[in-house]
mmCIF file of C-alpha atoms in Angstrom:
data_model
loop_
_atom_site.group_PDB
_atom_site.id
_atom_site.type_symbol
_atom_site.label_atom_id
_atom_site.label_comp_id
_atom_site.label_asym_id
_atom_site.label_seq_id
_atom_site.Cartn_x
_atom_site.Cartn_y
_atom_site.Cartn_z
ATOM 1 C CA UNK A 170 119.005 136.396 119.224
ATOM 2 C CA UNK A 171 116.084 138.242 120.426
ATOM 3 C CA UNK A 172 113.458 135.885 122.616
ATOM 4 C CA UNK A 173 109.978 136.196 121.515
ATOM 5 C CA UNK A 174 107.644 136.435 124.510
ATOM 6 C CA UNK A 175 105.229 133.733 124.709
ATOM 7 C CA UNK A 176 102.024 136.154 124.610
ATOM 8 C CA UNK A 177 103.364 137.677 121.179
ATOM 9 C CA UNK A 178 101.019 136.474 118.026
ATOM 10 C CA UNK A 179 103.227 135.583 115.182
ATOM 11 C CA UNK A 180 102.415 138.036 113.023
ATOM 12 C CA UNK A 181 103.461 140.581 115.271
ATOM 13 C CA UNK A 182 106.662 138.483 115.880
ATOM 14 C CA UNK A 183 106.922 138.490 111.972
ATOM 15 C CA UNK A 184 106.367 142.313 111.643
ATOM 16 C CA UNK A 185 108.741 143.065 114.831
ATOM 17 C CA UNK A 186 111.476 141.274 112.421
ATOM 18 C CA UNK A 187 110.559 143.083 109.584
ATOM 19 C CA UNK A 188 110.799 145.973 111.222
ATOM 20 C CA UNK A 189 114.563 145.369 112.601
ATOM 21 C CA UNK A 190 115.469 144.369 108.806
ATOM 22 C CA UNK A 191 114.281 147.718 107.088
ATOM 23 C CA UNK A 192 115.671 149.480 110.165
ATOM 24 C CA UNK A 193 119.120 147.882 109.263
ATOM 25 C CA UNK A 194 118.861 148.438 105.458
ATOM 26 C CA UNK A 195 118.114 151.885 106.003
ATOM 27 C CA UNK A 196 121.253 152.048 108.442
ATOM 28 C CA UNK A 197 123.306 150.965 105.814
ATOM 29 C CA UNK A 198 121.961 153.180 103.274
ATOM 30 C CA UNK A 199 122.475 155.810 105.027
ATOM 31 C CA UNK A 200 125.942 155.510 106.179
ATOM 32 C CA UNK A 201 126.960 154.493 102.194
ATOM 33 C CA UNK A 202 125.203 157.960 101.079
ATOM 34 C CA UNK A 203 128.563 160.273 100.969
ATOM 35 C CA UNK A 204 130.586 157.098 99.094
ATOM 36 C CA UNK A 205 129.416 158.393 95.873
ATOM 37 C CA UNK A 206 132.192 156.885 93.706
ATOM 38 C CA UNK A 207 131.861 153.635 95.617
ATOM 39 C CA UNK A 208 128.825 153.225 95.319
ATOM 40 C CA UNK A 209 128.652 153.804 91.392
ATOM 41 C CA UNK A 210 131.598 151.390 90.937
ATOM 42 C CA UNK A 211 129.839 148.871 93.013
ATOM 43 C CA UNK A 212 126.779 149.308 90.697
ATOM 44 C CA UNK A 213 128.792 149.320 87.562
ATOM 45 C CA UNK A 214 130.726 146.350 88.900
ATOM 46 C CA UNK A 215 127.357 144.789 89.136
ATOM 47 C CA UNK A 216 125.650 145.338 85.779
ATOM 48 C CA UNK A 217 128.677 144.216 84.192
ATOM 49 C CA UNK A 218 128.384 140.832 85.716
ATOM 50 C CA UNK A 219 124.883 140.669 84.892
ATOM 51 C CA UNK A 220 125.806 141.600 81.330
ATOM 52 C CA UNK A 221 128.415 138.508 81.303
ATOM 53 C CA UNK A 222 125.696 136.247 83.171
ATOM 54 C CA UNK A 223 123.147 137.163 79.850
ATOM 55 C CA UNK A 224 126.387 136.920 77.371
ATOM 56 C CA UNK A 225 127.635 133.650 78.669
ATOM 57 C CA UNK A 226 124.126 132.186 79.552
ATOM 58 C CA UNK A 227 123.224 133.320 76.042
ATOM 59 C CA UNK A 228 119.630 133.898 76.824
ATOM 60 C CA UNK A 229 117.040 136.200 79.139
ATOM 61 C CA UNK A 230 117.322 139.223 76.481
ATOM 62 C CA UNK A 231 114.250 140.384 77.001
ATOM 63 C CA UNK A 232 115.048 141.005 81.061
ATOM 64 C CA UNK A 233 118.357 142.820 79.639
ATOM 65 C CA UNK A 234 116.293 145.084 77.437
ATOM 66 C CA UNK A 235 113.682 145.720 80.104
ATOM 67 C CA UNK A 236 116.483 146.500 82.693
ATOM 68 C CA UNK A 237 117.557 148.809 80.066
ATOM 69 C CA UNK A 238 114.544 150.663 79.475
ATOM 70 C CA UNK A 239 114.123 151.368 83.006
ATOM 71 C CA UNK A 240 117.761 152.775 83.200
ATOM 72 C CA UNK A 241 117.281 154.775 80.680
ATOM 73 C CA UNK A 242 113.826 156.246 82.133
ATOM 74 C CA UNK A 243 115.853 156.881 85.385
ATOM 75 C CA UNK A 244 118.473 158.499 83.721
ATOM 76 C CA UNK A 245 116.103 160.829 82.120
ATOM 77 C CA UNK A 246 114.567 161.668 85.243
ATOM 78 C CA UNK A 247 117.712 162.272 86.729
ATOM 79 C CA UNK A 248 118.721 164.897 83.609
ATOM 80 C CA UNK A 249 115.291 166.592 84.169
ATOM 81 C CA UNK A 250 114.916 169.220 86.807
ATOM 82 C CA UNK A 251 112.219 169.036 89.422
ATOM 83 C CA UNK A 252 110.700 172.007 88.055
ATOM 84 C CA UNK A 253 109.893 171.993 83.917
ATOM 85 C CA UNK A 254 110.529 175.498 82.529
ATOM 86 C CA UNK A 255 108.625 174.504 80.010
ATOM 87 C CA UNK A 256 105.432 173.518 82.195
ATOM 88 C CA UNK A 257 106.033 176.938 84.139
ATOM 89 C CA UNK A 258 106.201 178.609 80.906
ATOM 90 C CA UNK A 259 102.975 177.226 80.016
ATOM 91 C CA UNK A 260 101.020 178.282 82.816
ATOM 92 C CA UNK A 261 102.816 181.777 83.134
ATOM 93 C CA UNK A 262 101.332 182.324 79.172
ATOM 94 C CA UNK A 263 98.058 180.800 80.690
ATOM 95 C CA UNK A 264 97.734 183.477 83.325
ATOM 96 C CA UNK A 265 99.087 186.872 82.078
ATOM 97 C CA UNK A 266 99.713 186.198 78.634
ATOM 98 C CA UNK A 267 103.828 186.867 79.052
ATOM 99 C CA UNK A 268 106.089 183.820 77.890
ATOM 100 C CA UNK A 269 108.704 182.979 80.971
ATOM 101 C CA UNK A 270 111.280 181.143 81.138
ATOM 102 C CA UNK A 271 114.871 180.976 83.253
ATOM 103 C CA UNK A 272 116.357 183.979 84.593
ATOM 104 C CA UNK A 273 118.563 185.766 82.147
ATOM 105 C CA UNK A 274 119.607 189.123 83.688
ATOM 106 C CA UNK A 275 121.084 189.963 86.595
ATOM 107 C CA UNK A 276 117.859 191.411 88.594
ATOM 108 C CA UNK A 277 115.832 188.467 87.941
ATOM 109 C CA UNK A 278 115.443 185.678 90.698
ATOM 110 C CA UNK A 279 117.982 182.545 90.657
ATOM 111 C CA UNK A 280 116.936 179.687 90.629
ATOM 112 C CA UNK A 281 119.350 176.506 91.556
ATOM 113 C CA UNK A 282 119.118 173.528 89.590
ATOM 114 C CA UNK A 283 116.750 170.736 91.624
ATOM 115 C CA UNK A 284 116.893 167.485 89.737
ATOM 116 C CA UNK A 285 113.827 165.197 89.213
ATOM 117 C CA UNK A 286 115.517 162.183 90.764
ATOM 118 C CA UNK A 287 118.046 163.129 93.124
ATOM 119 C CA UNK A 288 121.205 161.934 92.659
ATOM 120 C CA UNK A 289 120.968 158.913 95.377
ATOM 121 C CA UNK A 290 117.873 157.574 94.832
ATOM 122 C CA UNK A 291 118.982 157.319 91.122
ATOM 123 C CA UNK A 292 121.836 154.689 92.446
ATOM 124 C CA UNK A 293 119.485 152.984 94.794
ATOM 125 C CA UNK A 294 116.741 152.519 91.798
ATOM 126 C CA UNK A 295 119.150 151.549 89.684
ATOM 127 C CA UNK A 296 121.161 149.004 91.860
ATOM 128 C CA UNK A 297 117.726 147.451 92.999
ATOM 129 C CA UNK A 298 116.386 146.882 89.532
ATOM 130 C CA UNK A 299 119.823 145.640 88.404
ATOM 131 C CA UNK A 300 119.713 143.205 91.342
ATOM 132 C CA UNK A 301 115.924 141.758 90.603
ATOM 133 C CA UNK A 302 117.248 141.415 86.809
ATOM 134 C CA UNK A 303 120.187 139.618 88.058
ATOM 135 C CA UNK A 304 117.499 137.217 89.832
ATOM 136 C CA UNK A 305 115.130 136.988 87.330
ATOM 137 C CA UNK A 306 118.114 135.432 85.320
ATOM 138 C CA UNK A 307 118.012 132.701 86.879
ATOM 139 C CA UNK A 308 114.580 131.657 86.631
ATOM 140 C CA UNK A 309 113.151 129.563 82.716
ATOM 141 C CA UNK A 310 110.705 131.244 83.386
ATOM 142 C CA UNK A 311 111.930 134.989 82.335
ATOM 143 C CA UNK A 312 113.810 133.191 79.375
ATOM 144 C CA UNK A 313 112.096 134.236 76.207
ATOM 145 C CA UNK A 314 113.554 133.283 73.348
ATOM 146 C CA UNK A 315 113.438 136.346 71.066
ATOM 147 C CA UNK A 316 115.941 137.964 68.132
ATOM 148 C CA UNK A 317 118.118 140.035 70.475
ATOM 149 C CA UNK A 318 119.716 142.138 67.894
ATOM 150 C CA UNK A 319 115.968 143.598 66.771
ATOM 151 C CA UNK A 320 116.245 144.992 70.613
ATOM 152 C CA UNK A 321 119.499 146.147 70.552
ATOM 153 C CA UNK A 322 119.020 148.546 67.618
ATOM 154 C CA UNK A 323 115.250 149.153 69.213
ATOM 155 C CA UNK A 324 116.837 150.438 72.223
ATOM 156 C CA UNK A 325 119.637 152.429 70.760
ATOM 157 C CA UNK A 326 116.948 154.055 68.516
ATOM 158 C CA UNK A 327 115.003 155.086 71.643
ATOM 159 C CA UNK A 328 118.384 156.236 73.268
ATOM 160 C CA UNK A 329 119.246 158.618 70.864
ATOM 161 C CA UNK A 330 115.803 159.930 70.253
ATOM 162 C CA UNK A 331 115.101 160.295 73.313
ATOM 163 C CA UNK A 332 118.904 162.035 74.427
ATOM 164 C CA UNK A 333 118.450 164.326 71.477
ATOM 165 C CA UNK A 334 114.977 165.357 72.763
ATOM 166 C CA UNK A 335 116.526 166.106 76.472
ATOM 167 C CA UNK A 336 119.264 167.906 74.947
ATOM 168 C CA UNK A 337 117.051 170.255 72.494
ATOM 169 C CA UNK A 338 115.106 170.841 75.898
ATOM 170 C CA UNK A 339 118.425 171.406 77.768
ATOM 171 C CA UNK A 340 119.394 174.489 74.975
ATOM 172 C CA UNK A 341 115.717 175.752 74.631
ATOM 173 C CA UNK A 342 115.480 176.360 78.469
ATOM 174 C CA UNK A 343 119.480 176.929 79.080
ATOM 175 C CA UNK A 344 120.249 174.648 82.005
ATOM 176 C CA UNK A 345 122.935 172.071 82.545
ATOM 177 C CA UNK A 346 122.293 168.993 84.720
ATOM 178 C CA UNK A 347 125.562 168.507 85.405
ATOM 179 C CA UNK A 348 128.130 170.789 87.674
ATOM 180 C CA UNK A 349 131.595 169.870 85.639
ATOM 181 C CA UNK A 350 132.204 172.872 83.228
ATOM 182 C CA UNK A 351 130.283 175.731 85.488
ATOM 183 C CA UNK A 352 132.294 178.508 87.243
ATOM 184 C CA UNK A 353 133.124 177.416 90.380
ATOM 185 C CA UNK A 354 133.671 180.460 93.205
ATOM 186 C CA UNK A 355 135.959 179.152 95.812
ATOM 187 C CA UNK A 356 137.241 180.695 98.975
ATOM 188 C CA UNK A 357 139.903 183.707 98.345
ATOM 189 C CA UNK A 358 143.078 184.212 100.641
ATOM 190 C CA UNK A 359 142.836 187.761 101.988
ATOM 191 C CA UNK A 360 146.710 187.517 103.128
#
């Protein structure tokens, strides 16, 4: 244990702590960042036993459908790139008058797919509001008594709209979030 010097005010003793914690977290986070699988089983491990806490507790719906609502935002924001070709189109008709859009000859520019929410920070969102839901589900407090299957159906209504949208926007613009199905140009053997 670190000894706190006697001429230290304690909220500097209190921030010095702090400090060491988020160093540590940070640590961590960064050494879990190539254990992609891992780290997605670990999450999925994790909302499932929040799902059985609300299932077996029968109760806190309404902190199931928020948590849900916020996955579903960050999923969309991981879907979306960085970039909108349809803002860029916008402006590009704004200035000259010429609709843009992605390149689709061979002389125009490439441009690599950036996501909106990278990859990682998508699993740390994620795992951190599924942890503060898991908390709140243990607190009256968050307990609301409200007909759960009126937000089931609300939420699987805003799913699909909202998926369809993203995936009209995916055709119009011709870009795929994902890197399963694209060519894939390894290394040849020149022996």
């Amino acid at each position: 244990m670190d000894n706190v010097e006697s001429d230290q005010t304690p909220f500097a003793a209190v921030t010095a702590q702090t400090s060491r914690l988020q160093r540590q977290y940070q640590a961590l986070l960064d050494k879990s960042t190539p254990f992609v699988l891992y780290r997605w089983v670990g999450t999925s491990a994790f909302i499932c036993l929040f799902f059985l806490r609300v299932f077996l507790a029968q109760g806190w719906y309404i902190v199931a459908y928020a948590l849900g609502i916020y996955l579903l935002n960050l999923f969309l924001a991981f879907l979306q790139p960085k970039f909108d070709p349809s803002n860029d189109m916008l402006e590009n008709e704004m200035e000259d008058g010429s609709a843009g859009g992605l390149p689709t000859k061979q002389d125009e520019e490439f441009r690599p797919f950036i996501r909106r929410l990278p990859e990682f920070k998508f699993w740390h969102e994620a795992t951190r509001a599924i942890t503060i839901a898991f908390c709140c589900s243990w607190f009256e407090i968050f307990n609301v008594p409200v007909f759960w299957p009126v937000l089931v159906m609300y939420w699987i209504i805003l799913f699909v709209l909202t998926m369809r949208k993203q995936i009209q926007h995916m055709i119009k613009y011709r870009y795929v979030p994902f890197s399963f199905g694209k060519t894939r140009y390894g290394k040849t053997s020149t022996s």
